[in-house]
Short mmCIF file of C-alpha atoms in Angstrom, two decimals:
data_model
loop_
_atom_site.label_atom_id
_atom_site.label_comp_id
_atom_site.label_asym_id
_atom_site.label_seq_id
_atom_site.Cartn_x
_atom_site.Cartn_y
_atom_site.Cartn_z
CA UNK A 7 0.00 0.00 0.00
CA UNK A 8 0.99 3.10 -1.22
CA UNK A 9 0.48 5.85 1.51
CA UNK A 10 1.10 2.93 4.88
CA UNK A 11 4.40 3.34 4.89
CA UNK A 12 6.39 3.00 8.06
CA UNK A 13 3.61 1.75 9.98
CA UNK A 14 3.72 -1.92 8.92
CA UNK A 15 4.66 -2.91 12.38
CA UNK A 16 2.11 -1.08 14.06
CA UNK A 17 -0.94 -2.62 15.62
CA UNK A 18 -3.59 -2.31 13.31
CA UNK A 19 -7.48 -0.95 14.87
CA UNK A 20 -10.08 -1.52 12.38
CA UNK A 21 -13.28 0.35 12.02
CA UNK A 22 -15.45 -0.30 15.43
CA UNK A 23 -12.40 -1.86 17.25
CA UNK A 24 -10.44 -0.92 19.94
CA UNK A 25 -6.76 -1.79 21.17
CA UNK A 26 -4.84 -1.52 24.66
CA UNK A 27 -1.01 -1.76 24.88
CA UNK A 28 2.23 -0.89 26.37
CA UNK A 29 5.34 0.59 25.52
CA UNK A 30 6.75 0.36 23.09
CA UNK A 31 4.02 -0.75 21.05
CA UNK A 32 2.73 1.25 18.33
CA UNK A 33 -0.90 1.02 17.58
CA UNK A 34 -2.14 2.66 14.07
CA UNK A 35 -5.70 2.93 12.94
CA UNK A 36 -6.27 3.97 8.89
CA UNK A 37 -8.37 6.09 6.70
CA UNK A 38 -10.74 8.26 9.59
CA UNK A 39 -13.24 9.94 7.47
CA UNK A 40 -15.80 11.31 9.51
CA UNK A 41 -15.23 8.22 12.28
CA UNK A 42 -13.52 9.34 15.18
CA UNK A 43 -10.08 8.04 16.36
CA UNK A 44 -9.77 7.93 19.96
CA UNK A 45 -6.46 7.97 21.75
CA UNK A 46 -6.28 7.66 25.62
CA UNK A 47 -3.22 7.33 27.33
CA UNK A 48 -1.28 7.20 30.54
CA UNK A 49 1.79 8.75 30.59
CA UNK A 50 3.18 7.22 33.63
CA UNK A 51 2.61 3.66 33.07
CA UNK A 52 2.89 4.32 29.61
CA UNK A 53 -0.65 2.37 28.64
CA UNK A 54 -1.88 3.50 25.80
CA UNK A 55 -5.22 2.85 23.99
CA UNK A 56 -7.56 3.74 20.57
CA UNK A 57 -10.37 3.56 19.73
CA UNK A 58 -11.87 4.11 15.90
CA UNK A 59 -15.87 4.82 16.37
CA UNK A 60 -18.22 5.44 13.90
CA UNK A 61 -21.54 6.80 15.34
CA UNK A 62 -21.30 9.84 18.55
CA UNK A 63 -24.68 7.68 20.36
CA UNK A 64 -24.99 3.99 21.53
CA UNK A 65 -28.96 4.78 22.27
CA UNK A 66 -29.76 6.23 18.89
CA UNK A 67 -28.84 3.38 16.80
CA UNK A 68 -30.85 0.23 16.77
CA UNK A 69 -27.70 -2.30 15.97
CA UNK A 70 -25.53 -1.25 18.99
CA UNK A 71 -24.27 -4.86 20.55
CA UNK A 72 -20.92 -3.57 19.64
CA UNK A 73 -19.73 -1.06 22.26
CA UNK A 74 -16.37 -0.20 20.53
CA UNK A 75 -18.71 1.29 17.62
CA UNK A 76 -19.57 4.61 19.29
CA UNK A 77 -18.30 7.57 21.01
CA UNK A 78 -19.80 7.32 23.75
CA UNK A 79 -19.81 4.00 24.96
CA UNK A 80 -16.06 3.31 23.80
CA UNK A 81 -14.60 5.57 26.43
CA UNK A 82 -15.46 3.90 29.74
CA UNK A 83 -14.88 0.62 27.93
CA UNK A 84 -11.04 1.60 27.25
CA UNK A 85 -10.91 3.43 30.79
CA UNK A 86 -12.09 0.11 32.05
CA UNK A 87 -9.45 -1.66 29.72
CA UNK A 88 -6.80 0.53 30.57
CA UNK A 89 -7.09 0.57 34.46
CA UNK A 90 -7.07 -3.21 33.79
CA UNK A 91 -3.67 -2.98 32.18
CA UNK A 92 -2.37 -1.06 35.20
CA UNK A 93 -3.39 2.43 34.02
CA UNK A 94 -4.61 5.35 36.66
CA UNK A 95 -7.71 6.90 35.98
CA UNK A 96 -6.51 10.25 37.36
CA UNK A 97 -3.81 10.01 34.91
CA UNK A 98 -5.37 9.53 31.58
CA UNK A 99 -5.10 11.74 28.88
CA UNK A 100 -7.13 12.04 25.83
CA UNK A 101 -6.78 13.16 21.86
CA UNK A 102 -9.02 12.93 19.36
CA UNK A 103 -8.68 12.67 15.87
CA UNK A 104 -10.96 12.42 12.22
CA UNK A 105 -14.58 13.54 12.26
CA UNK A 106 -14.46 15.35 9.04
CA UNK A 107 -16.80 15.77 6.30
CA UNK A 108 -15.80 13.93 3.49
CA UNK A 109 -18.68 15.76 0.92
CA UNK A 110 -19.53 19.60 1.27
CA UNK A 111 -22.68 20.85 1.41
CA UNK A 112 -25.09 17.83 1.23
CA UNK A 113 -26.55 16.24 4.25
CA UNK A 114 -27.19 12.75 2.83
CA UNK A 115 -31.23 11.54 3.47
CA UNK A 116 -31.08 11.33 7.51
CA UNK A 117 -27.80 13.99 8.00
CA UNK A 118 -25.58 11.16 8.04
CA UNK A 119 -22.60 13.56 6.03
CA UNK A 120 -22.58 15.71 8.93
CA UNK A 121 -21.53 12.67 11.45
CA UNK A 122 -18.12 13.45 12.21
CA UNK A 123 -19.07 16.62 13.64
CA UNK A 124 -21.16 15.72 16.12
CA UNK A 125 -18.88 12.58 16.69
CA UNK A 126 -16.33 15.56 17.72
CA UNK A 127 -18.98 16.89 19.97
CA UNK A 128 -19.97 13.93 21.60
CA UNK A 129 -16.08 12.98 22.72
CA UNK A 130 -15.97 16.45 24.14
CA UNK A 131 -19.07 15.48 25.90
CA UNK A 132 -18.59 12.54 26.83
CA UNK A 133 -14.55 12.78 27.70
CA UNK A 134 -15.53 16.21 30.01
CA UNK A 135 -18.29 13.92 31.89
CA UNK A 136 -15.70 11.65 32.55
CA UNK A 137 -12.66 13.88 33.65
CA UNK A 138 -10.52 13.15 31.04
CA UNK A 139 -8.41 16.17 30.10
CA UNK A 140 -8.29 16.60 26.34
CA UNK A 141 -4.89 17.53 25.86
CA UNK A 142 -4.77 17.41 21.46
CA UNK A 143 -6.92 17.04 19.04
CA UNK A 144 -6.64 17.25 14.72
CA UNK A 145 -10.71 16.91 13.60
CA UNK A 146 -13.07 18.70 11.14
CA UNK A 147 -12.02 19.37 7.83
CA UNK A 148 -12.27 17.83 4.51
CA UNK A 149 -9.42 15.26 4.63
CA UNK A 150 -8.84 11.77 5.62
CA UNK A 151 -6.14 11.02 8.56
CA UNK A 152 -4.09 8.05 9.18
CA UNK A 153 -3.13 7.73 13.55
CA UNK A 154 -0.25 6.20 14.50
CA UNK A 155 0.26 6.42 18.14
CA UNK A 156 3.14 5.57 19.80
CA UNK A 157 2.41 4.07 23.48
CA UNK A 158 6.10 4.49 24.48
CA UNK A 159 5.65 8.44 24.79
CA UNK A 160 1.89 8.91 23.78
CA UNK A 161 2.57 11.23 20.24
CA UNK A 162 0.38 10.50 17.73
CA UNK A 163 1.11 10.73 14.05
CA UNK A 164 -1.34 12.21 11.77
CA UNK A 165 -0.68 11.38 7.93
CA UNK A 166 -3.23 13.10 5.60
CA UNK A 167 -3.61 11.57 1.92
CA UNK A 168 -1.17 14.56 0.61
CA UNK A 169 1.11 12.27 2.75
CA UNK A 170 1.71 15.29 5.30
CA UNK A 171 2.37 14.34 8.57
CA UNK A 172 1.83 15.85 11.96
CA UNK A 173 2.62 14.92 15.33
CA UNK A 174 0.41 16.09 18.04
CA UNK B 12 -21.84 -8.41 14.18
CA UNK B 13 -25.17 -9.53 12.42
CA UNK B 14 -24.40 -11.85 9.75
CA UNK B 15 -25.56 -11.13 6.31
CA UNK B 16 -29.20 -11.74 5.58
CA UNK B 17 -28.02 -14.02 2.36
CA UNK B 18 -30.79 -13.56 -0.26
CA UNK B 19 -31.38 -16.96 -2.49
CA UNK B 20 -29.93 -17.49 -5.62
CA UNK B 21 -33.12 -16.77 -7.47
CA UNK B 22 -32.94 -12.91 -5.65
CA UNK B 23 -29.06 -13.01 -6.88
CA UNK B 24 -29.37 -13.81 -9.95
CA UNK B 25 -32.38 -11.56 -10.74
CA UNK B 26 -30.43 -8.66 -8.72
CA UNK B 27 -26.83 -9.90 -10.78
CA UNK B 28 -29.33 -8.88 -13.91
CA UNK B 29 -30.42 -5.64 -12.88
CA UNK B 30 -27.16 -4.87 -12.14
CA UNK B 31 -25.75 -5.75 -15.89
CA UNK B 32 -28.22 -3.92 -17.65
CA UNK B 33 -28.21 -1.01 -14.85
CA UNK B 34 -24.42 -0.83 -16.05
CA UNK B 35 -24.89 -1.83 -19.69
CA UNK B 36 -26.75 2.11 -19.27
CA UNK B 37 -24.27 3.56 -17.69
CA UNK B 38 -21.14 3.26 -20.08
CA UNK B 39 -22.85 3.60 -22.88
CA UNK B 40 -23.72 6.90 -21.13
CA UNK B 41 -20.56 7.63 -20.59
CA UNK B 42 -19.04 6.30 -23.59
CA UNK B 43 -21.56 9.08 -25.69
CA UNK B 44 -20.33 11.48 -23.28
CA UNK B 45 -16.45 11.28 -24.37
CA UNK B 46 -17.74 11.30 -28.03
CA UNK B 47 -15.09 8.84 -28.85
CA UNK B 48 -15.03 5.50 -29.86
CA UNK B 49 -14.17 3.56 -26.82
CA UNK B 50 -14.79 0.14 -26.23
CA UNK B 51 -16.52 -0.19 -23.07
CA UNK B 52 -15.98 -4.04 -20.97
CA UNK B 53 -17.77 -4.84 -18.53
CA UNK B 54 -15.63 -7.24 -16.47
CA UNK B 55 -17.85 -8.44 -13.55
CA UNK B 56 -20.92 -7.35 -11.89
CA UNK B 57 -21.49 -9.04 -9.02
CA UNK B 58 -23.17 -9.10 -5.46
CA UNK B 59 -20.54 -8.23 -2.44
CA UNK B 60 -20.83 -7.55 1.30
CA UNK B 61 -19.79 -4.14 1.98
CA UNK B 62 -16.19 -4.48 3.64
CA UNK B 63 -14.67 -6.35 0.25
CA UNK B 64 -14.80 -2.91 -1.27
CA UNK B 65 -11.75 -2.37 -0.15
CA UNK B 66 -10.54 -5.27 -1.05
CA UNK B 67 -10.79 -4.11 -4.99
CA UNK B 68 -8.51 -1.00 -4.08
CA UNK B 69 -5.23 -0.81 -2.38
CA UNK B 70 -6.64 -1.02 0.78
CA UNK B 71 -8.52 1.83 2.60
CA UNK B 72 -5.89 4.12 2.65
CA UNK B 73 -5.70 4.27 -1.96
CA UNK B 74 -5.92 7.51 -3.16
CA UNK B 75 -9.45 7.42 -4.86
CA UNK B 76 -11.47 9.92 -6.90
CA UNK B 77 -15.40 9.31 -5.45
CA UNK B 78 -18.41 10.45 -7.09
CA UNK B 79 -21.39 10.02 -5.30
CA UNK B 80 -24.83 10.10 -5.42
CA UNK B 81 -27.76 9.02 -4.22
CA UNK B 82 -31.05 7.13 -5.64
CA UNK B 83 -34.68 7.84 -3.99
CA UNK B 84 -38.04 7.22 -4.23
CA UNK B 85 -40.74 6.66 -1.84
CA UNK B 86 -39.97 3.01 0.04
CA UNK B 87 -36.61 3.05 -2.03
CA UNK B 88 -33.10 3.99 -1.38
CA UNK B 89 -29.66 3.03 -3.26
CA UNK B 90 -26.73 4.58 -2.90
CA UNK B 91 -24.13 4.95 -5.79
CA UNK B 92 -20.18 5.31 -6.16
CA UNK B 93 -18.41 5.61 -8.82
CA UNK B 94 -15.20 5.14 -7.91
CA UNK B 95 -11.29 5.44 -9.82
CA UNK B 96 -8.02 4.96 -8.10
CA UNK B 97 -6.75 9.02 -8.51
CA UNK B 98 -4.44 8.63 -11.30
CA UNK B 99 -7.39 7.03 -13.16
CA UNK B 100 -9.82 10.28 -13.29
CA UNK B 101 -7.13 11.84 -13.77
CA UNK B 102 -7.17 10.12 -17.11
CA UNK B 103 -10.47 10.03 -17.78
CA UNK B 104 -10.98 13.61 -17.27
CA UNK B 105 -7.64 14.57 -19.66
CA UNK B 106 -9.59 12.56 -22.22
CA UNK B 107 -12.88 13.92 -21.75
CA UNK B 108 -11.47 17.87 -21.60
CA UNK B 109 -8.15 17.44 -23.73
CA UNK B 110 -5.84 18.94 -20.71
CA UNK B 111 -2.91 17.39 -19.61
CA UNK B 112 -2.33 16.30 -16.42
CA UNK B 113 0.80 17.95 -16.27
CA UNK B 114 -1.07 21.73 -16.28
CA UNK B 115 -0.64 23.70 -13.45
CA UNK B 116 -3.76 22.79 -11.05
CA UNK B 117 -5.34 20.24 -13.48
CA UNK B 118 -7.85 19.63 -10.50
CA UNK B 119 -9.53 23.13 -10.66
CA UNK B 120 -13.78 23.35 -10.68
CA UNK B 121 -14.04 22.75 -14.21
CA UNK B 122 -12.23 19.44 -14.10
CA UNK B 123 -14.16 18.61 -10.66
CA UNK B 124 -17.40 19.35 -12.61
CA UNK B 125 -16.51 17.43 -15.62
CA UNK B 126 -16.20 14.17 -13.44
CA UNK B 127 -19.77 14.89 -11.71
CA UNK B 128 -20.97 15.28 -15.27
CA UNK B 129 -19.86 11.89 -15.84
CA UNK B 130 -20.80 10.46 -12.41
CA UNK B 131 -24.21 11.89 -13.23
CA UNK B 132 -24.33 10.52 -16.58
CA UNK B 133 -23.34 7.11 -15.24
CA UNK B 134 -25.61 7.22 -12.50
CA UNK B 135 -28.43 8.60 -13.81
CA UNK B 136 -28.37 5.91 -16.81
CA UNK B 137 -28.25 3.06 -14.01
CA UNK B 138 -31.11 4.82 -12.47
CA UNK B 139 -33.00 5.10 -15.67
CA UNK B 140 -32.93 1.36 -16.57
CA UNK B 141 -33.35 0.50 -12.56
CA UNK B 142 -36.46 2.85 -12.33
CA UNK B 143 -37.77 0.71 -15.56
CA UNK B 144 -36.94 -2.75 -13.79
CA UNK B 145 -38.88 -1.72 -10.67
CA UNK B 146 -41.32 0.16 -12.04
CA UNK B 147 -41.29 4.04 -10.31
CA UNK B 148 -39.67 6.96 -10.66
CA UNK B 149 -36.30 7.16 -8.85
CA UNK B 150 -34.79 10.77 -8.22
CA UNK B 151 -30.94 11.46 -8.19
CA UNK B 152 -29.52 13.56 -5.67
CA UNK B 153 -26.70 16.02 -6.88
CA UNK B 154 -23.33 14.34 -7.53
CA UNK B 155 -20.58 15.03 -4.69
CA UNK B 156 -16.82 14.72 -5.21
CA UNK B 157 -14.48 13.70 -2.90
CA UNK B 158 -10.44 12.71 -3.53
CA UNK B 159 -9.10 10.99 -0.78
CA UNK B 160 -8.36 8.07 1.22
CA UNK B 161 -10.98 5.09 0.07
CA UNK B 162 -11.62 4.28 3.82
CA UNK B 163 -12.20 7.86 4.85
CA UNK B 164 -14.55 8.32 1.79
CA UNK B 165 -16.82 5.45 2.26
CA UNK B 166 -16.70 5.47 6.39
CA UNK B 167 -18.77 8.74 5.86
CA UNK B 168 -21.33 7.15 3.68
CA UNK B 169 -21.52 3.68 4.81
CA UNK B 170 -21.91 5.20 8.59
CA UNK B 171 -25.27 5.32 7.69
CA UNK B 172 -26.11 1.59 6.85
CA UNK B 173 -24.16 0.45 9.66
CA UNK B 174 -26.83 1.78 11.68
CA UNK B 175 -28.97 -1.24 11.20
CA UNK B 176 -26.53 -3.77 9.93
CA UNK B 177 -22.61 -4.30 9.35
CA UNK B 178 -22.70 -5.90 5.75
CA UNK B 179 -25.12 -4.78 2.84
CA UNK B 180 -25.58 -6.02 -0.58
CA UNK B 181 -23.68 -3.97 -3.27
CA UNK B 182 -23.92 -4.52 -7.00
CA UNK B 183 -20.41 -3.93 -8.02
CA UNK B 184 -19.46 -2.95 -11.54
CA UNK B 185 -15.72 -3.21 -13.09
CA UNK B 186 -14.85 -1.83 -16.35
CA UNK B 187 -12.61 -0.59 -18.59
CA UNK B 188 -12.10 1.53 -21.00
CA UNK B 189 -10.46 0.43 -24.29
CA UNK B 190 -6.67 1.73 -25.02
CA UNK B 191 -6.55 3.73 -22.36
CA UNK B 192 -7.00 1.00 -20.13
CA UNK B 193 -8.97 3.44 -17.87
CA UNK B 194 -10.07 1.26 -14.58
CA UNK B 195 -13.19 2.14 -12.71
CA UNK B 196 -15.84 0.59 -10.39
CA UNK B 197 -19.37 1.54 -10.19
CA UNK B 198 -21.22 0.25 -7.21
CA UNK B 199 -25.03 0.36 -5.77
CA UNK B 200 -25.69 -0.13 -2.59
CA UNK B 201 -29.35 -0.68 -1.66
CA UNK B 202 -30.69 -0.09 1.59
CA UNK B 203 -32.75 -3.65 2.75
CA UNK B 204 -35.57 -2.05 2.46
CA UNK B 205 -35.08 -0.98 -1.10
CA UNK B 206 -34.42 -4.45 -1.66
CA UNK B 207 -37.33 -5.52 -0.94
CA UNK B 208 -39.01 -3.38 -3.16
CA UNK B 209 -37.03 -4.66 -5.64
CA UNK B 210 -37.84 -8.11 -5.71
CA UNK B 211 -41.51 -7.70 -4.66
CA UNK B 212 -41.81 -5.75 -7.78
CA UNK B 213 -39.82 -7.97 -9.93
CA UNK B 214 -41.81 -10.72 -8.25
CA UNK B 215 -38.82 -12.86 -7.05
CA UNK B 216 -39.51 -14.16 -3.72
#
């Protein structure tokens, strides 16, 4: 693949999953459009976790078994992961990445193009509810991001398809 | 994850026809449009779960030119892509406006517009001979373009079907386009409830 380069060792997260780890893995998720890549991490223990949900609200969608599939049910359920790992709660971090809008100015039949901002909202939300500070974030836009983060010091790469990069 | 409400072969092969004369519409559409004489193949048209999408790409993060649009009626809902890998619209839109890739911002409006023109044609001729098939009038929704990763493209769109399921039926189209060996997929991707109204007006149960 063209535009994966350099993260072929990383821990892949598909769409709806979710990964824990420790240093010095590297866990990477591809392609966010408007799905939102969520990155908690503990800079002590070095415990780092993401997330890559699609829809901001578990109650609003009628196939929901999966909890790693929204915003707001995939953030206690990598705190709860984490602190499992060894992680302290009052230690997490958080950074959130994607929720763009990959098509201007058309809201699809049910508003569905407009997701990824109120997938952004909903992490704010949801992350303030739960203490988490939110110490970077890299969402809105127009373009798709690639995440790389690395657990051993909690950056996290952002590649866009122009093959910039960012760390944040 | 639900597992994919498998339709019988009776449903797939009526659907695998709809799809080849849906598409059978849609080149020719877009062969009229380049007003040259291109030979058009269809090389498959077949009946996919969602995720294997990807699989016809360099994986979700290929640089892809999307058009999409979007299929309605009442009780009926289809979405369509048209998708190229980048360099590929690049090609087809050199042919269809005679500038070179090489010219300073080749991707300006007018080149943007000229691939919704032929994302419309495309689509609007799969329409046509779909609205025939199931007998009503199916609206098209203005074309959007989008050039990026294929995952971040379709996660937008397909957010929206993964509300009530995590596979869906898609009628995928490959073809190419003669010499220039231009590569492009068309897909549809019906909403279970459209395809139902599909069959119970074909009358394949």
């Amino acid at each position: 693949m063209a535009v994966s380069k350099g993260i072929e060792d990383a821990v892949k997260v598909e769409v709806a999953q979710l990964r824990v780890g420790q240093a010095p893995m590297r866990i990477a998720t591809m392609a966010l459009g408007s799905c939102l890549g969520i990155v908690l991490f503990d800079p002590e223990a070095r415990i780092g976790a993401l997330a890559h949900a699609m829809h901001p609200r578990r109650e609003r969608v009628k196939n929901n078994m999966n909890r790693a599939k929204f915003v707001d049910s995939v953030i206690p359920l990598l705190v709860e992961r984490m602190l499992q790992w060894g992680a302290r709660r009052e230690r997490i971090v958080a950074k959130i990445f994607g929720g763009a809008r990959m098509f201007d100015g058309f809201t699809g039949c049910r508003g569905v193009l407009q997701i990824g901002d109120e997938n952004v909202v909903a992490a704010r939300e949801v992350l303030k509810e739960f203490g988490i500070p939110l110490v970077a974030e890299c969402v809105g836009g127009r373009t798709g991001r690639t995440i790389v983060l690395d657990v051993s010091d909690g950056s996290v790469l952002v590649r866009c398809v122009n093959d910039t990069e960012e760390i944040y | 994850m639900s597992p994919i409400k498998r339709p019988s072969y009776l449903r797939i092969d009526a659907l695998k026809e709809l799809g080849n004369i849906g598409a059978g519409h849609a080149v020719t559409g877009l062969a009229k449009l380049l007003k040259k004489r291109i030979d058009v193949n269809i090389t498959s048209v077949d009946l996919i779960p969602v995720k294997i999408i990807y699989n016809f790409f360099d994986g979700p993060e290929s640089m892809v030119s999307v058009v999409y649009i979007e299929g309605y009626s009442e009780g009926f809902r289809g979405m369509m892509f048209l998708i190229f890998p980048h360099p590929e619209a690049t090609r087809l839109v050199e042919l269809a406006t005679g500038k070179s890739q090489m010219d300073e911002n080749f991707w300006d409006e007018y080149s943007v517009s000229v691939l919704k023109e032929i994302g419309n044609i495309m689509c609007g001729s799969y329409l046509t001979a779909l609205s025939t098939f199931v007998n009503r009038k199916l609206m098209q929704s203005v074309p959007q373009v989008s050039h990026d990763m294929l995952g971040a493209v379709m996660d937008s769109v397909l957010v929206d079907l993964s509300m009530e399921s995590d596979y869906a039926l898609v009628l995928e189209t490959a073809f190419t386009l003669g010499g220039n060996g231009c590569k492009g997929f068309l897909f549809f991707v019906p909403t279970q409830e459209s395809l139902d109204t599909i069959f119970e007006s074909i009358g394949v149960d």
